[in-house]
PDB file of C-alpha atoms in Angstrom:
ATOM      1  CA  UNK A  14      20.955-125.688 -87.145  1.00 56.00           C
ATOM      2  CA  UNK A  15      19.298-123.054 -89.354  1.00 61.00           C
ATOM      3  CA  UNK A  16      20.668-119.390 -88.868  1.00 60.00           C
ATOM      4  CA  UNK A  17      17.650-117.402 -87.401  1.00 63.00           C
ATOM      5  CA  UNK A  18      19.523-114.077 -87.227  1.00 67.00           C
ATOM      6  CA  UNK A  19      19.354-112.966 -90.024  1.00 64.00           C
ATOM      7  CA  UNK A  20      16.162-111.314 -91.760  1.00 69.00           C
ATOM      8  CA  UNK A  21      15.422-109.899 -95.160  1.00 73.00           C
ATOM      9  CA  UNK A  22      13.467-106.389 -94.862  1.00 75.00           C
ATOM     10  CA  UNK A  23      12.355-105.142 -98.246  1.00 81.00           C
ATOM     11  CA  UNK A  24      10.469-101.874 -99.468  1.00 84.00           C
ATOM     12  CA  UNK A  25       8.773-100.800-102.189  1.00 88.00           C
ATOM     13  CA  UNK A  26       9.862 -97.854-104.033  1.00 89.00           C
ATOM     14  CA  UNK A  27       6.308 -96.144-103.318  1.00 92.00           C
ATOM     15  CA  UNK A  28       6.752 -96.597 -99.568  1.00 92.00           C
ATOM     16  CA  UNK A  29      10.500 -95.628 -99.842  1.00 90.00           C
ATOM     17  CA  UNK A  30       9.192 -92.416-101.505  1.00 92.00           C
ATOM     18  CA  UNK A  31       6.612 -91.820 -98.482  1.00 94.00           C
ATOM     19  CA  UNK A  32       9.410 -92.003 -96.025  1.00 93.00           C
ATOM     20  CA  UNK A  33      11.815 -89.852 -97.336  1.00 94.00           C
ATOM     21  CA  UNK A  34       8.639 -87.106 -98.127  1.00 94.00           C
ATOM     22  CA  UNK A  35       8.321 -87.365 -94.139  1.00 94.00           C
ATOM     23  CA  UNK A  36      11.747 -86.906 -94.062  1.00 94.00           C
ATOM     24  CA  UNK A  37      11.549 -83.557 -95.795  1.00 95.00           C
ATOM     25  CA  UNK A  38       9.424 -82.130 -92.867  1.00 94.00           C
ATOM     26  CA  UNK A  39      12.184 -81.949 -90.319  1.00 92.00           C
ATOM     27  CA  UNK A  40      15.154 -81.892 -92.465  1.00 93.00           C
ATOM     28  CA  UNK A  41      16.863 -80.621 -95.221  1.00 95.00           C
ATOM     29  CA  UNK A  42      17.545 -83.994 -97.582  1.00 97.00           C
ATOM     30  CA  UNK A  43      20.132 -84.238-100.586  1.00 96.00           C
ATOM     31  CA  UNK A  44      19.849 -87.042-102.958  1.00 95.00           C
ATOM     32  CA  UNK A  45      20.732 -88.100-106.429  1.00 94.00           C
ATOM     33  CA  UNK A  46      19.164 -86.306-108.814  1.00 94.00           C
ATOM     34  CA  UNK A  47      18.882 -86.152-112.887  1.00 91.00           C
ATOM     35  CA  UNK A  48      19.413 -82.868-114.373  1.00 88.00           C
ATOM     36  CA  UNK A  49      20.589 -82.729-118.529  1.00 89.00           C
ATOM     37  CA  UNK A  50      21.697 -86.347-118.517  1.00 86.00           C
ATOM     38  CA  UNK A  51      23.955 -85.883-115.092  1.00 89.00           C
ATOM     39  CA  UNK A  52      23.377 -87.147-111.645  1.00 92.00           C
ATOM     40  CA  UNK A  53      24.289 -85.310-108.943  1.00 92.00           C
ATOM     41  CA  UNK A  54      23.466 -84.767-104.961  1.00 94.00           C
ATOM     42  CA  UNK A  55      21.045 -81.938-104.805  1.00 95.00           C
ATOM     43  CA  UNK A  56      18.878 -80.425-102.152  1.00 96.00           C
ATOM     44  CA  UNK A  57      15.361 -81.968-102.902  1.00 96.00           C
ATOM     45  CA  UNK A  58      11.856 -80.384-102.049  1.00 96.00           C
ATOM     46  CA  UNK A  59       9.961 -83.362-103.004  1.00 95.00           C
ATOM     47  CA  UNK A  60      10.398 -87.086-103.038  1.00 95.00           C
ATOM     48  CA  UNK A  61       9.331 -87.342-106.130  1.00 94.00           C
ATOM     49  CA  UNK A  62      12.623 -85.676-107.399  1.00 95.00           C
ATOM     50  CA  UNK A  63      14.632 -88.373-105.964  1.00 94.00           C
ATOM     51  CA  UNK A  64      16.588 -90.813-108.376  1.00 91.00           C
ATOM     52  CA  UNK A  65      16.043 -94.399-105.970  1.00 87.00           C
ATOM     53  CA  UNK A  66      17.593 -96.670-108.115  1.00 79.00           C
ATOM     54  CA  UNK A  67      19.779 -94.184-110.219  1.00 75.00           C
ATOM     55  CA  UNK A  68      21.982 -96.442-113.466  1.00 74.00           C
ATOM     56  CA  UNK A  69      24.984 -94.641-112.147  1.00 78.00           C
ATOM     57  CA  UNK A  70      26.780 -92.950-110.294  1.00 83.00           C
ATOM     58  CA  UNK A  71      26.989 -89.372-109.539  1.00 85.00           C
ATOM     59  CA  UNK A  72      29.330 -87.330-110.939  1.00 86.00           C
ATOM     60  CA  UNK A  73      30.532 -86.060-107.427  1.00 88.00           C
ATOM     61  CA  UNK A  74      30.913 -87.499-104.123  1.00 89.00           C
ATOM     62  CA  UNK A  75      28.502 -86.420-101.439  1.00 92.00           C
ATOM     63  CA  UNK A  76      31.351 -85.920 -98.859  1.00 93.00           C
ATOM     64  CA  UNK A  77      30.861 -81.963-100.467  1.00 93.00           C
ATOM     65  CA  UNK A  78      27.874 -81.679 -97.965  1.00 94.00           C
ATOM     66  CA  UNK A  79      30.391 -82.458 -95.486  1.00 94.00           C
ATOM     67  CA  UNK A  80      33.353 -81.111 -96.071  1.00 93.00           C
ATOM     68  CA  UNK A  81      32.924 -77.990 -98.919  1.00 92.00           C
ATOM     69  CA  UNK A  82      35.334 -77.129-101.513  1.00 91.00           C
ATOM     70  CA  UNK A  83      35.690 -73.640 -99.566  1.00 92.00           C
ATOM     71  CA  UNK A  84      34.068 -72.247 -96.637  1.00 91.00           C
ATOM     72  CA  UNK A  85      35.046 -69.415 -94.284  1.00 91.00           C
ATOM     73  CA  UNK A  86      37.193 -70.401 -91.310  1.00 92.00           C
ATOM     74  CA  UNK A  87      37.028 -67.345 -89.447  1.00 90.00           C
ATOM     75  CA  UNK A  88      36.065 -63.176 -89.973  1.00 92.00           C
ATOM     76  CA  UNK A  89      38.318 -60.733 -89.072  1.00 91.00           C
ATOM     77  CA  UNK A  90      38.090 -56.959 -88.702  1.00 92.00           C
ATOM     78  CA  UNK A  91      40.328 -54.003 -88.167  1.00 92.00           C
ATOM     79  CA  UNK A  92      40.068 -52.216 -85.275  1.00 87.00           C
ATOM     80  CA  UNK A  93      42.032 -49.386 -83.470  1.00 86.00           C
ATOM     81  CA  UNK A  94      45.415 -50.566 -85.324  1.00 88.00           C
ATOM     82  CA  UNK A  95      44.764 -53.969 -84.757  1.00 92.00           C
ATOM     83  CA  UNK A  96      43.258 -57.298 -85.987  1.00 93.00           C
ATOM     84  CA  UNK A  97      39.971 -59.240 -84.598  1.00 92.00           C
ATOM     85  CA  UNK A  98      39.490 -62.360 -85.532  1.00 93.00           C
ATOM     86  CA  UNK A  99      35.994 -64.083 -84.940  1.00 93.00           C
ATOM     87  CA  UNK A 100      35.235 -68.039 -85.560  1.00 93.00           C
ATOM     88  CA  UNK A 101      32.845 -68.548 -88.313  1.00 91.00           C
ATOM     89  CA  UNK A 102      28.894 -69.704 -87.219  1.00 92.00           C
ATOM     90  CA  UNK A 103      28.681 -73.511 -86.880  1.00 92.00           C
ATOM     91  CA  UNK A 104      26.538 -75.125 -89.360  1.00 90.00           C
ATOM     92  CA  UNK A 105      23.783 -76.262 -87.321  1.00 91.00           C
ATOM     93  CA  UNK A 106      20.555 -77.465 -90.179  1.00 92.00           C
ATOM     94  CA  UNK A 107      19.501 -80.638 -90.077  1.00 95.00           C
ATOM     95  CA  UNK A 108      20.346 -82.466 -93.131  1.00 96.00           C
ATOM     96  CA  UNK A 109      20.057 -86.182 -94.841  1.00 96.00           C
ATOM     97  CA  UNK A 110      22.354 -87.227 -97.069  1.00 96.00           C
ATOM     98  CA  UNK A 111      19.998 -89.936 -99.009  1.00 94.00           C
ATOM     99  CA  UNK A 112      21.104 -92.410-101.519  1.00 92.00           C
ATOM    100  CA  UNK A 113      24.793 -92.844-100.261  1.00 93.00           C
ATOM    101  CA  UNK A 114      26.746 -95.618-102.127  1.00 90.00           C
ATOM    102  CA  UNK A 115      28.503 -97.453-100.030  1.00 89.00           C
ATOM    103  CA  UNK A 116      31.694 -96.289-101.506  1.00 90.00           C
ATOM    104  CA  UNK A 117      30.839 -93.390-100.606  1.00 92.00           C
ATOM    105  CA  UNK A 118      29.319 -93.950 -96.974  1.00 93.00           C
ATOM    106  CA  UNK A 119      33.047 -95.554 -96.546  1.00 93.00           C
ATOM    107  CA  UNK A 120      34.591 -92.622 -97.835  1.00 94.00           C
ATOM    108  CA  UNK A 121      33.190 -90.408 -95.094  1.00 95.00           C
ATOM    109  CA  UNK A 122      34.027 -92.744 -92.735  1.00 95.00           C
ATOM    110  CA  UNK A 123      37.613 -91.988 -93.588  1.00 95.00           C
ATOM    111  CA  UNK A 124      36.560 -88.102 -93.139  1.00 96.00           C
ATOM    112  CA  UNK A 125      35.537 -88.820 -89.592  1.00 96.00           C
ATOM    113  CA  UNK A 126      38.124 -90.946 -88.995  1.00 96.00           C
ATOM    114  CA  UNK A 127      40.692 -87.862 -89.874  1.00 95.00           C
ATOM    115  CA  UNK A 128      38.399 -84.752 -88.500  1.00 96.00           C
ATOM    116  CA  UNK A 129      36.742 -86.119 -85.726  1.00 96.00           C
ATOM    117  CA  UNK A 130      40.020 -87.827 -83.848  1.00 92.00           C
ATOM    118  CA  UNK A 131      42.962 -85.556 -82.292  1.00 89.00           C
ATOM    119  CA  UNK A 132      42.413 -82.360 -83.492  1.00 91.00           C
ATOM    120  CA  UNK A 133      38.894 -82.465 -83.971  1.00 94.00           C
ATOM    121  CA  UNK A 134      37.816 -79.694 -87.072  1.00 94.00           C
ATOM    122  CA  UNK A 135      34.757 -77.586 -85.070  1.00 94.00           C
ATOM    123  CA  UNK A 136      32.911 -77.036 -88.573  1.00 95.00           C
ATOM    124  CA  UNK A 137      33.139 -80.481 -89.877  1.00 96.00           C
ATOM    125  CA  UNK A 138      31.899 -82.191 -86.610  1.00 96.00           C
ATOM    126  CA  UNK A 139      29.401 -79.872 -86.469  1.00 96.00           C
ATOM    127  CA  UNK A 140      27.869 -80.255 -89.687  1.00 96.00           C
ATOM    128  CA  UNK A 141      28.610 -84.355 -89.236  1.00 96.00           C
ATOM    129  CA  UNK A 142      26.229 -84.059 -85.602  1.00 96.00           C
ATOM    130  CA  UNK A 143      23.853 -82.235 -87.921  1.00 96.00           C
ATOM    131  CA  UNK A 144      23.643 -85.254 -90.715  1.00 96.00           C
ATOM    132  CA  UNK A 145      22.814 -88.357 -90.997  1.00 95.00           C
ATOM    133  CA  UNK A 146      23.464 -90.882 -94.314  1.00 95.00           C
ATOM    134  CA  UNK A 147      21.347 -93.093 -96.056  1.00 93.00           C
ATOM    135  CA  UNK A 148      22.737 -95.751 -97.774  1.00 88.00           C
ATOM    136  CA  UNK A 149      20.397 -97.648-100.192  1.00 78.00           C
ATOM    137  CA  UNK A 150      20.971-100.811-101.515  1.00 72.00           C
TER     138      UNK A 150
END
């Protein structure tokens, strides 16, 4: 009996640039990009500046656009002798990460797996609601 689940969708790379241009209207999207010789995740404002089929890998993981190198965890001031400390703003832009490996996409997997569970970490599940990953293969 011949397997009828299964179904091959393909896409050209000029309709693949269409879609992610539409994508740009309602969200922020980072993707590969070539700059000197290096590919890295950038914030795009064109599809045209997209690598789609990029002959390596980029130097850093996108997981950055998830979970920074640094970011404030809370403000503080002084007041009448004492300390107040104030939560940092939630992320809340809309932003596609485009071009995921699927390394990668497994890597944050992991990340959720470890911030979202338990003790959930406010500023990495709200930036996670806020994205969503394209993998491309």
């Amino acid at each position: 009996m011949k397997d009828t689940t299964r179904s091959t969708w393909t896409m050209t790379e000029a309709r693949l640039r269409e879609w992610l241009g539409g994508l740009l209207q309602a969200s922020t999207v980072l993707a590969p990009v070539e700059e000197d010789g290096v590919l890295a995740f950038r914030r795009i404002a064109s599809a045209d500046q997209a690598a789609i089929a990029p002959s390596g890998k980029t130097r850093w993981s996108p997981k950055e656009f998830l979970f920074p190198r640094s970011e404030a965890l809370y403000r503080y001031t002084f007041a009448g002798g004492g300390v107040q400390l104030e939560d940092a703003p939630l992320p809340h832009e809309r932003q596609v990460l485009f071009g995921v490996r699927s390394c990668d996409a497994s890597g944050l997997a992991r990340l959720d797996e470890i911030f979202l569970s338990g003790m959930r970490d406010r500023l990495y599940a709200a930036r996670r609601e806020c994205t969503t990953v394209v993998s491309v293969a």
